[in-house]
Short mmCIF file of C-alpha atoms in Angstrom, two decimals:
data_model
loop_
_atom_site.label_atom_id
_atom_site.label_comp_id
_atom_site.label_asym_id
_atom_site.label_seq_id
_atom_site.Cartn_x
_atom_site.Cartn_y
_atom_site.Cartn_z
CA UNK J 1 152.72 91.78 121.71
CA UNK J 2 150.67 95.12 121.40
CA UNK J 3 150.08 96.26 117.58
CA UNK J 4 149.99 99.30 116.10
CA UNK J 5 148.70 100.14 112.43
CA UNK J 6 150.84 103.43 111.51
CA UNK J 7 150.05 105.62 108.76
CA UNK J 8 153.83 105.50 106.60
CA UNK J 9 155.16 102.69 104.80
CA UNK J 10 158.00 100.98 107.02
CA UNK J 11 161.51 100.05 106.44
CA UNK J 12 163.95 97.91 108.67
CA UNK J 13 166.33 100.06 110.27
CA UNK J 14 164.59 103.77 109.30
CA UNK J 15 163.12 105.08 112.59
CA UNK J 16 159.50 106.33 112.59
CA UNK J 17 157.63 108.46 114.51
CA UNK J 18 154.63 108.01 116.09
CA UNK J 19 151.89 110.48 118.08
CA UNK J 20 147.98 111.14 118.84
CA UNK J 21 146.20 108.00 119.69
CA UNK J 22 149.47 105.67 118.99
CA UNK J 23 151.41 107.22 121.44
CA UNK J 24 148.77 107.98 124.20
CA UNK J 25 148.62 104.36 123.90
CA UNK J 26 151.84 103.10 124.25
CA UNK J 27 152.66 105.78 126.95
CA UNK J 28 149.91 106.67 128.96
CA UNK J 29 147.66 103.18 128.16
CA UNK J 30 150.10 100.43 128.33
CA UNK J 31 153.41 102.52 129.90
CA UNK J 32 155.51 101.19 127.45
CA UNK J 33 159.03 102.41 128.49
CA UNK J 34 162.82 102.79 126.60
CA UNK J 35 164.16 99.73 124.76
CA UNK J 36 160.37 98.45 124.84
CA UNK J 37 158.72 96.35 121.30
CA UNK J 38 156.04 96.72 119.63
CA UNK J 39 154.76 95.31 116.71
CA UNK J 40 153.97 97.87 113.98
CA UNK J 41 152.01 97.47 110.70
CA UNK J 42 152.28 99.81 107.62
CA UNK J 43 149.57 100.79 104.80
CA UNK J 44 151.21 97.54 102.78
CA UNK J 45 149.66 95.22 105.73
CA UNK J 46 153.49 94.74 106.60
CA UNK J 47 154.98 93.42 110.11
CA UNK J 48 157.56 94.87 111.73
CA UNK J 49 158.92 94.86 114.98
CA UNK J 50 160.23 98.02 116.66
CA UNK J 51 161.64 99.15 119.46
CA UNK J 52 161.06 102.43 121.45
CA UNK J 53 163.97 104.68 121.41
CA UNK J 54 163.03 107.94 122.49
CA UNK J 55 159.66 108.87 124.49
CA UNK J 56 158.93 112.66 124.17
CA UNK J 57 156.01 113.97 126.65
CA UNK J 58 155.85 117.02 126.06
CA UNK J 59 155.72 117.31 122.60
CA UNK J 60 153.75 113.94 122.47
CA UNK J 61 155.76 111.49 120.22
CA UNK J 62 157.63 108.32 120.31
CA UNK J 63 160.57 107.75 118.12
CA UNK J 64 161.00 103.90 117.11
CA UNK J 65 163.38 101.73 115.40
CA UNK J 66 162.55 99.59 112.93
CA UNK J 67 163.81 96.22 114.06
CA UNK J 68 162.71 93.93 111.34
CA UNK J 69 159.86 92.17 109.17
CA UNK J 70 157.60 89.80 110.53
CA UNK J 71 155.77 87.30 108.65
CA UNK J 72 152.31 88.01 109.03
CA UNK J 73 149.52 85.42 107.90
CA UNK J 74 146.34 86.49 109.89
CA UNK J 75 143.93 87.44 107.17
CA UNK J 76 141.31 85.55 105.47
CA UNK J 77 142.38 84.26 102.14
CA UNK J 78 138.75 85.50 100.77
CA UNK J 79 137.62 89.25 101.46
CA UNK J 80 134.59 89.40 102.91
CA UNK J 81 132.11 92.51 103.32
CA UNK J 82 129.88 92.89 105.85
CA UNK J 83 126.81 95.40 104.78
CA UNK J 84 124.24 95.64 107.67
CA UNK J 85 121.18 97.37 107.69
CA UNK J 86 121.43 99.86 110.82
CA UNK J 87 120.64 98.55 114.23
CA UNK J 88 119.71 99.91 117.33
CA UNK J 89 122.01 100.64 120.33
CA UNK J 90 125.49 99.97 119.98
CA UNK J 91 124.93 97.17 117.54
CA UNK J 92 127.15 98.60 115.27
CA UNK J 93 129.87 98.64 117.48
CA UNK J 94 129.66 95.52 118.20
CA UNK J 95 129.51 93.94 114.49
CA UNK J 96 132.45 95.86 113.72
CA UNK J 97 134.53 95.05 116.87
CA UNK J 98 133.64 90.97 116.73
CA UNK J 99 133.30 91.48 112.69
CA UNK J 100 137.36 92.77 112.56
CA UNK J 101 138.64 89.63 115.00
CA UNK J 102 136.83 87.36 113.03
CA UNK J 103 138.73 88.60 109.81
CA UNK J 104 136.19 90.86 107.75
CA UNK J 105 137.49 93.02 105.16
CA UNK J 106 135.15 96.04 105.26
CA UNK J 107 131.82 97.04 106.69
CA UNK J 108 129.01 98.72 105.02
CA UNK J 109 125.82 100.53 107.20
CA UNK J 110 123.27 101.43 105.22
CA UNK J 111 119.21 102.20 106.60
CA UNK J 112 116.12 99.89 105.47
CA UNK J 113 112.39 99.75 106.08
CA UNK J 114 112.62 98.19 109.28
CA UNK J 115 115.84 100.17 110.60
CA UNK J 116 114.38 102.24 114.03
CA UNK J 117 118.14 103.96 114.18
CA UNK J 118 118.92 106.44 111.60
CA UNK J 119 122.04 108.26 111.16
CA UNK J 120 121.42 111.77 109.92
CA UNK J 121 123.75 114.88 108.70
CA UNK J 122 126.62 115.27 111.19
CA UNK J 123 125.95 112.07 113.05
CA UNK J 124 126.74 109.79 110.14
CA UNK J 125 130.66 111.24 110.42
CA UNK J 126 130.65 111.39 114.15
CA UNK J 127 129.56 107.32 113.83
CA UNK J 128 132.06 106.38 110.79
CA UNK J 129 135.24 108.20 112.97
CA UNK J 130 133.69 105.89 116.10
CA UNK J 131 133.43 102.51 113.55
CA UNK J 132 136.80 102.96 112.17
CA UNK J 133 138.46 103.52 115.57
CA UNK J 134 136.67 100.48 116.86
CA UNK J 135 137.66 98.43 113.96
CA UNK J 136 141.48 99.76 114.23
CA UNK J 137 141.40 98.78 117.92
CA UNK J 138 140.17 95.23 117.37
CA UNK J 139 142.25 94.90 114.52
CA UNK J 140 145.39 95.97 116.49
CA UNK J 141 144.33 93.56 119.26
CA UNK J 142 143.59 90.53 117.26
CA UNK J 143 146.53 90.63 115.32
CA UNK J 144 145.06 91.58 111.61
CA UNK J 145 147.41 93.24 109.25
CA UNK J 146 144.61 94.50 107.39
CA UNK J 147 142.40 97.54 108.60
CA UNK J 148 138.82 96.83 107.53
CA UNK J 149 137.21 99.95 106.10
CA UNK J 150 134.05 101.12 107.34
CA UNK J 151 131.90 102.99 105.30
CA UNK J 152 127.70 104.16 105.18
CA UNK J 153 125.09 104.16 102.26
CA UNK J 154 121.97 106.04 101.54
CA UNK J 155 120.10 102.91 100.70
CA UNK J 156 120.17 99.06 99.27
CA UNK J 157 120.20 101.21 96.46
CA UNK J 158 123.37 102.99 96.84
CA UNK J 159 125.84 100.17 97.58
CA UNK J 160 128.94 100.15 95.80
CA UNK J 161 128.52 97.82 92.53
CA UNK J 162 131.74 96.47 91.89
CA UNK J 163 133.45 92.95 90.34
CA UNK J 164 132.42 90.86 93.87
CA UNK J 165 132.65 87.58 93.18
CA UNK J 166 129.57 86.28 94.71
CA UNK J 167 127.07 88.36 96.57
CA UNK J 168 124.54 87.00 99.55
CA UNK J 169 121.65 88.22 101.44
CA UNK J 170 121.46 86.51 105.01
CA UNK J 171 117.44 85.90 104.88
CA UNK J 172 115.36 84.49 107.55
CA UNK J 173 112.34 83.15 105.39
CA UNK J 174 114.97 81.02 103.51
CA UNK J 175 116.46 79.93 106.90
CA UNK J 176 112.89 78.98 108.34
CA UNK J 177 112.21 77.20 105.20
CA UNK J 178 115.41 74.97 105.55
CA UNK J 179 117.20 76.48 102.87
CA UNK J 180 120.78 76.37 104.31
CA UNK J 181 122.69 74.78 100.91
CA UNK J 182 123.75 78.47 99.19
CA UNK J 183 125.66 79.35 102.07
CA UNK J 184 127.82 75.82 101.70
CA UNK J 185 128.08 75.68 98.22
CA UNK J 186 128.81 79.51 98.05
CA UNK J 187 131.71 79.67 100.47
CA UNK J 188 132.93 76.28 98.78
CA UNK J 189 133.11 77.82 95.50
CA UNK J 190 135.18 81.04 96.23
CA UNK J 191 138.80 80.57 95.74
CA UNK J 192 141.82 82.75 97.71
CA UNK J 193 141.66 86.48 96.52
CA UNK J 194 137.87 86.27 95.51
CA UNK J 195 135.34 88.85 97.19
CA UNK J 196 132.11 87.95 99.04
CA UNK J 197 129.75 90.75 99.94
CA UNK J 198 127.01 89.43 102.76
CA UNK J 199 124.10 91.78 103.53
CA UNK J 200 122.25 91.15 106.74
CA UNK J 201 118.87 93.16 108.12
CA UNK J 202 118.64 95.02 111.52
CA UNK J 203 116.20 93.68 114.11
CA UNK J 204 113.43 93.00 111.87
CA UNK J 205 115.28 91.90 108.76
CA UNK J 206 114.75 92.77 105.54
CA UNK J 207 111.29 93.37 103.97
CA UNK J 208 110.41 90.98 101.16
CA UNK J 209 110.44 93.88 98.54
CA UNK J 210 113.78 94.63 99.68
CA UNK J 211 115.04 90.90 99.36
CA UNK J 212 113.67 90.77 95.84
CA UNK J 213 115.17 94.22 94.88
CA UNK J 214 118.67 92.84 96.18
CA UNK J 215 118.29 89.39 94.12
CA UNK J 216 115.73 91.00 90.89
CA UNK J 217 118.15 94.28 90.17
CA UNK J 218 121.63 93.81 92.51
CA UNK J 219 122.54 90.42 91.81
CA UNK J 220 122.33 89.59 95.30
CA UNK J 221 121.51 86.15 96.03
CA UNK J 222 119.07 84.75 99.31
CA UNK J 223 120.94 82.59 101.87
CA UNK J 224 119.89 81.32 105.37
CA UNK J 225 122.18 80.72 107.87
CA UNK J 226 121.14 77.74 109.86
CA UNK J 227 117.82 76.75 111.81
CA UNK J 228 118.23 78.68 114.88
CA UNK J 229 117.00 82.56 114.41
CA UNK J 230 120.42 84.93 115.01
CA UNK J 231 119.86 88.06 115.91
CA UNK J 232 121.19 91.16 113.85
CA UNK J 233 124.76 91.42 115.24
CA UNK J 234 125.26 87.77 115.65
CA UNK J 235 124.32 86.97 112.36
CA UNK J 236 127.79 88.27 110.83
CA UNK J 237 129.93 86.54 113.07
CA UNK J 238 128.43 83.54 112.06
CA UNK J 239 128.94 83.68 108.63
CA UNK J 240 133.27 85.03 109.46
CA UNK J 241 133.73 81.82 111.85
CA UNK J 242 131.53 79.82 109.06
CA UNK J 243 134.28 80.94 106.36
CA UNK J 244 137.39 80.38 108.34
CA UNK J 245 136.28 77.19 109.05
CA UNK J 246 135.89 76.81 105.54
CA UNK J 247 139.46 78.54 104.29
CA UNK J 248 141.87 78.29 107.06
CA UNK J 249 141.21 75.34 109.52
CA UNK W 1 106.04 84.03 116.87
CA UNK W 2 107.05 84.40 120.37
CA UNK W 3 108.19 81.63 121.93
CA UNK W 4 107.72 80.57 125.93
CA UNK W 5 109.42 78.02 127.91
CA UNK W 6 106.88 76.72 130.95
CA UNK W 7 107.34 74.47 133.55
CA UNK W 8 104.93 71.43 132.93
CA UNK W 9 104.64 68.89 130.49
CA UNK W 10 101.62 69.94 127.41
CA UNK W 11 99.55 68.53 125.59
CA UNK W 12 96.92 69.46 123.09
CA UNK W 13 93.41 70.45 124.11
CA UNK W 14 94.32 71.04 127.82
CA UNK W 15 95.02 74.02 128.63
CA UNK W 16 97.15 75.30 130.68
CA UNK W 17 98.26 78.76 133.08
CA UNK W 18 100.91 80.58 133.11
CA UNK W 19 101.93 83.73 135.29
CA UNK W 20 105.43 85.46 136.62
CA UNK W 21 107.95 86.45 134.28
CA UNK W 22 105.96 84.67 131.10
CA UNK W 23 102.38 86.18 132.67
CA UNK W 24 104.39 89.97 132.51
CA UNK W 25 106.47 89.36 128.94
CA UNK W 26 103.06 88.45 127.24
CA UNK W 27 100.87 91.16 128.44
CA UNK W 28 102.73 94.16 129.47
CA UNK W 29 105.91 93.43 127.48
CA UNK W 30 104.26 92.27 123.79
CA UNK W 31 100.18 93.40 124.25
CA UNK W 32 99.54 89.99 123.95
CA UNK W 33 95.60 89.95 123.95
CA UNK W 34 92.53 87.44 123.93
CA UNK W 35 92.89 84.60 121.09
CA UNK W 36 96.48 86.05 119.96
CA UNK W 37 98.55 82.91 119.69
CA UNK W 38 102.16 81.82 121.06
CA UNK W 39 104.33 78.64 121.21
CA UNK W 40 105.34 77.22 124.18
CA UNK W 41 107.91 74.44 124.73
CA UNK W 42 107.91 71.97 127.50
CA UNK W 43 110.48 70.31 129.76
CA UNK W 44 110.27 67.57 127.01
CA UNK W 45 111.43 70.35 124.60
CA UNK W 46 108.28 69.72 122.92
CA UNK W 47 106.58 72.77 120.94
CA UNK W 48 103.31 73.34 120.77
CA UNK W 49 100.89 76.13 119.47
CA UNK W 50 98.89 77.79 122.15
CA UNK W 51 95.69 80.54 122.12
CA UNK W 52 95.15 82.79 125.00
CA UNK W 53 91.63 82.07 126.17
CA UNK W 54 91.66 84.06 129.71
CA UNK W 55 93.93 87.24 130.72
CA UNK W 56 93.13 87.48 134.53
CA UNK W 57 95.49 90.90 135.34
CA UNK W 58 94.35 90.97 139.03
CA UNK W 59 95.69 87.56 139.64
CA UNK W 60 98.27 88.12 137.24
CA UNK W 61 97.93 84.82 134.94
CA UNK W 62 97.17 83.81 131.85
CA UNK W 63 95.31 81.00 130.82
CA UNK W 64 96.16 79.79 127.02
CA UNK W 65 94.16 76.56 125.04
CA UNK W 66 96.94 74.07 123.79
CA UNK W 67 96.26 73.65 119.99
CA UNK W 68 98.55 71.44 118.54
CA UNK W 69 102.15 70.32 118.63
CA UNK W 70 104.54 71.42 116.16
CA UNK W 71 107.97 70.25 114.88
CA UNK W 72 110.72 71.74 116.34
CA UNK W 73 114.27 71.12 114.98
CA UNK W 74 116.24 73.49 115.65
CA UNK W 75 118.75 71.62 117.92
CA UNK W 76 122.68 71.26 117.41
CA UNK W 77 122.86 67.42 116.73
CA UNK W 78 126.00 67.26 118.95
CA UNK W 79 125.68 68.39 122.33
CA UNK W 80 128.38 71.08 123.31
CA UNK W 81 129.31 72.74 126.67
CA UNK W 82 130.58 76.08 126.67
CA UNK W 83 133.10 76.35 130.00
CA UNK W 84 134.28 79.80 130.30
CA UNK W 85 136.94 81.00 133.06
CA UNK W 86 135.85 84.19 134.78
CA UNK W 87 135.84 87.07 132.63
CA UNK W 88 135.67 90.84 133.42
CA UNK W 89 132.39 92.84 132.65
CA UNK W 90 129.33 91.94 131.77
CA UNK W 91 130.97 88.82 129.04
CA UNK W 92 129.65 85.86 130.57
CA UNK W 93 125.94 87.40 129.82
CA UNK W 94 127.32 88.40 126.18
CA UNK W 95 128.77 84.60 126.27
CA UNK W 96 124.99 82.68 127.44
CA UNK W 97 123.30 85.05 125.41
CA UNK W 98 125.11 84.66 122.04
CA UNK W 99 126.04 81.04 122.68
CA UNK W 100 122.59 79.89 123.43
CA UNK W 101 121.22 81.52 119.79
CA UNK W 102 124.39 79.76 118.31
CA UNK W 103 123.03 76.56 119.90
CA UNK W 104 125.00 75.59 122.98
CA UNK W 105 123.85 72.94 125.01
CA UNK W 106 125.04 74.22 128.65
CA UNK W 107 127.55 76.69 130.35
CA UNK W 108 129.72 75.91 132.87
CA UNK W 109 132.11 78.98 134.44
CA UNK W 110 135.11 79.09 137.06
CA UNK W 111 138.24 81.09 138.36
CA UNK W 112 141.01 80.59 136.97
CA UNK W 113 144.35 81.96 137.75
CA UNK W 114 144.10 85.15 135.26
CA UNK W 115 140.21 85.90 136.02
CA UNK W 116 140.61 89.25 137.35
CA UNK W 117 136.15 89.00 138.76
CA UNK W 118 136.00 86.53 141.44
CA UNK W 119 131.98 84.99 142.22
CA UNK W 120 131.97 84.52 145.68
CA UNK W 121 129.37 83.62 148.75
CA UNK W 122 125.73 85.40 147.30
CA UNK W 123 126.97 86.77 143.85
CA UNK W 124 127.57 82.78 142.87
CA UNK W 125 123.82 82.88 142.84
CA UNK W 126 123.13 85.78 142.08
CA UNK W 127 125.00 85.81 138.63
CA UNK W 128 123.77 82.38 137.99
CA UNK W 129 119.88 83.29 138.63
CA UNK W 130 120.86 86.14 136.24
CA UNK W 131 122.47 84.62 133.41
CA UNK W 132 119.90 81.48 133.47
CA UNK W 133 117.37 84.00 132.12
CA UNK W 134 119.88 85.70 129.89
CA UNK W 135 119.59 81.97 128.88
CA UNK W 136 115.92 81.56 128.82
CA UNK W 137 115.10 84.63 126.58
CA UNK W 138 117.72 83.72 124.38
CA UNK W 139 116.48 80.53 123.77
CA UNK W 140 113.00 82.14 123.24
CA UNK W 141 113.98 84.80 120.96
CA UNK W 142 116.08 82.37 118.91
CA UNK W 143 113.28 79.75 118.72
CA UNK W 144 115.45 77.11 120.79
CA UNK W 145 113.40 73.69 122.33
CA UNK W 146 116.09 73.42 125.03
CA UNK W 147 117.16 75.39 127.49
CA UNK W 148 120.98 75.57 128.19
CA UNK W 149 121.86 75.00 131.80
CA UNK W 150 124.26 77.18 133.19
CA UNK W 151 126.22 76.11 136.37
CA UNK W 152 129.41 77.54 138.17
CA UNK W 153 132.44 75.58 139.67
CA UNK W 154 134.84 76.85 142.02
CA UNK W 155 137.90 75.83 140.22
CA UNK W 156 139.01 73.22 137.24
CA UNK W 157 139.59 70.94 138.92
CA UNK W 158 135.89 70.76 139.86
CA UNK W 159 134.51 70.32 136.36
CA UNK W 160 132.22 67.60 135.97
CA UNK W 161 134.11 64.55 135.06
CA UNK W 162 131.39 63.01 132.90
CA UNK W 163 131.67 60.33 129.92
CA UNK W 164 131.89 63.18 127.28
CA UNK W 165 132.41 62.37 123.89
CA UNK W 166 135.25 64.63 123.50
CA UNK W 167 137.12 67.53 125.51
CA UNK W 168 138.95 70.78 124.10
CA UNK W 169 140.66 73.35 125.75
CA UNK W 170 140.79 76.41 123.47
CA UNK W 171 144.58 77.14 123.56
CA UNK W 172 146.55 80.51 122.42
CA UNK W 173 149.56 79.16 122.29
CA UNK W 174 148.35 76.40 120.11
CA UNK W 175 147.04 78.81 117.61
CA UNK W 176 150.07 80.60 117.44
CA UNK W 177 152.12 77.26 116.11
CA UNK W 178 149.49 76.56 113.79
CA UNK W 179 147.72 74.14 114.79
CA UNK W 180 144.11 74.05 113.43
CA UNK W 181 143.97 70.74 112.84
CA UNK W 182 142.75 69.01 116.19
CA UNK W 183 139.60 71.32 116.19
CA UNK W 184 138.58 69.97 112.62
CA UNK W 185 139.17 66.28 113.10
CA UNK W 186 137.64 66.80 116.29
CA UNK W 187 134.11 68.01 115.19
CA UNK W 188 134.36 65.59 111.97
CA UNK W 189 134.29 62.56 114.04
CA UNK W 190 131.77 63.37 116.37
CA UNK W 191 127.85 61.46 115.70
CA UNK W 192 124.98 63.05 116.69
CA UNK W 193 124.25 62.32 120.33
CA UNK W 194 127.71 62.77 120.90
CA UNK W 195 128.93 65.56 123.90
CA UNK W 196 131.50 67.78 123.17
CA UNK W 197 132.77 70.24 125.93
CA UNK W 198 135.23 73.06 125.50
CA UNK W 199 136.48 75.47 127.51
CA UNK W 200 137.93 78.84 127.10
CA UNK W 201 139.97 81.36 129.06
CA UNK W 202 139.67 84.80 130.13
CA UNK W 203 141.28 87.84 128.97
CA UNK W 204 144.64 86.56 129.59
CA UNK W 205 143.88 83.01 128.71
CA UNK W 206 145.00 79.80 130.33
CA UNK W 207 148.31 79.44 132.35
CA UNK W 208 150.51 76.67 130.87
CA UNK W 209 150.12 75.07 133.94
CA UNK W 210 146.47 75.29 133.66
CA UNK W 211 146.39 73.50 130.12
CA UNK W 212 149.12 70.87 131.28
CA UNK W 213 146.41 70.09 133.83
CA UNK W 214 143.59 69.87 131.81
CA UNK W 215 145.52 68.09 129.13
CA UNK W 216 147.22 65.72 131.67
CA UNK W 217 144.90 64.85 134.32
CA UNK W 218 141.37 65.73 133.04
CA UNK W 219 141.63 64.25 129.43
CA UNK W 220 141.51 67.38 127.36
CA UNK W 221 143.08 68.44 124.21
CA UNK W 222 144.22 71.75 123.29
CA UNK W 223 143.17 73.31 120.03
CA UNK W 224 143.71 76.08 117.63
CA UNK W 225 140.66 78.21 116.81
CA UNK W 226 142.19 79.40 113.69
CA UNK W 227 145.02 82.12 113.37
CA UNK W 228 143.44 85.52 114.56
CA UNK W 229 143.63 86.04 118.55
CA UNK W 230 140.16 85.64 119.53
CA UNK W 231 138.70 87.96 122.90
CA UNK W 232 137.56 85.70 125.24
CA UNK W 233 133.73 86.05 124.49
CA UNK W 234 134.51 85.96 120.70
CA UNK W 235 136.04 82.58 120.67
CA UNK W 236 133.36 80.34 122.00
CA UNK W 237 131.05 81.89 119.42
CA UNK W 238 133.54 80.65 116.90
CA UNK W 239 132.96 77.36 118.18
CA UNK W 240 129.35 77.22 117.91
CA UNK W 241 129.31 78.79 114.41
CA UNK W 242 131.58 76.32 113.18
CA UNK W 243 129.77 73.66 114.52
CA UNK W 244 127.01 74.77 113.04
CA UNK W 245 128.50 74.60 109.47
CA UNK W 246 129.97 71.38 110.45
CA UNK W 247 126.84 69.33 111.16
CA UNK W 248 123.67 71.52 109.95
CA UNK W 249 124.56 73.11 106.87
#
């Protein structure tokens, strides 16, 4: 069933509005009609299933009721942050899209030495309103209750410093020498509620100065992830399937 | 260092041509020039590091002096087939291309009843000439000593019927009820050597009908991949990455 993340807590039986992007969905994307569900999730990460009750086209809202709660157990038991250093093309698109089905919790962009993108002034805000609709469109689709946030940094230098419980660098010269055990013993470690950040280069990884900035002065700590060389935006997706192996299968 | 699949067996000290596709990536694509040096992998899936002695641009080959062989492991230890029904877009590339850095040993793809793109008459070959060197430069790029075969079958019921080691069908429904179990034991009992084929839907997935087949009559298993809906290029990547942790890391 098509999922919605609305912006007001939800109640059962207390209808709720919805319009902008929700309802040209629902009407005009999926021609949901009268006495139609939907499943609708609220800034709690709360289920609920509603049911259309009043389609208004020209002022451009649906009225729903509130059916009931759903249980809803789609989310990895350990939050995981994906911090990339900025790609070319639509790279960032696609970490976030196949990022948010595969369960991350939020998404950092930030620009290193070898970064040939750069996201300047205005464009940084036009790219961040893109990210986060991408991530609420996978999110809806893959049946997350939680949004991931997406958010961009100045530098390595500039990422938020906060209680993470374990904090990796995805590096290739560790993965080339056969150094695949911190990944293992890392994601073996962390127990439900903990708090992984995972940074991971754009085309041309990191720069050794960088890696030993992230591990001398951020507490970051050098990974590889297997013996075959991923490239930038498949990298993350490894390491989400890697970890729901890990927590939930 | 780059990395070149060619058609004919090496070995070190002879030296050997190359022209086409690998003749135009070397010199017009990466500069290559006189004694810059490449690896090259043979049908054995044998690497070896190679010196360009001769750049003949009117003739349009190169000739390269076969140094010595190197150790290549960067092989899955279990074979796996990726079978993907139809899907719309440009997916299957974004499925050979990602799968074949994640390490998959071959792709097999077919209608099925919800495959909205149909491959018929020229475009089966067409498609299949392109995504074999979607495969081919993945495997290059990702430093890969074999190169996945992909092949297309006109329906299920024309899947190779092969002694495989084991057979999943990637199943919604399945995932739905909770069951992530048979995907786990699955890959936990498998040696290496062993040949493990899955196959995945399209958009809308399988039909029941199609997995009661497949289950019934062509010895395959349905299987969870874990409790967030997967799109239908995401989920074989799943498979690979989990694989991956399962038996490499």
């Amino acid at each position: 069933m098509q999922r919605y993340f609305v912006n007001s807590p939800l109640q059962a039986g207390r209808p709720i509005q919805v319009s902008g992007d929700i309802y040209h969905h629902m009407v005009h994307v999926m021609r949901r009609q009268l006495d139609d569900q939907v499943e609708l999730v609220d800034p709690d990460e709360e289920v609920f299933l509603a049911k259309i009750t009043k389609i208004e086209n020209s002022a451009k809202f649906v009225t729903l009721s509130v059916l009931k709660q759903l249980p809803g157990q789609s989310e990895l038991p350990v939050h995981i942050t994906i911090g990339c250093g900025l790609s070319k093309g639509d790279k960032a698109e696609k970490i976030v899209e196949k990022g948010t089905e595969l369960g991350a919790d939020a998404f950092w962009f930030f620009p290193v030495r070898y970064s040939v993108a750069r996201w300047e002034g205005k464009k940084i805000n036009h790219k961040l309103k893109r990210l986060r609709k991408v991530a609420q469109e996978a999110a809806e689709q893959s049946h997350r209750t939680h949004l991931p946030k997406v958010d961009y940094f100045a530098s390595l230098k500039d990422l938020p410093d906060a209680d993470y419980t374990a904090r990796l660098v995805a590096y290739e010269e560790s993965a080339k020498e056969g150094e695949h055990a911190v990944l293992k013993q890392t994601l073996n470690t962390l127990k439900p509620g903990a708090h992984l950040v995972t940074l991971f280069g754009p085309e041309g990884g990191f720069t050794p100065a960088e890696v030993t900035q992230l591990v001398d002065q951020q507490k970051y700590v050098a990974a590889g992830l297997g013996p075959r060389i991923l490239r930038a935006e498949t990298a993350p997706l490894y390491l989400l399937s890697v970890a729901s192996y890990v927590y939930e299968l």
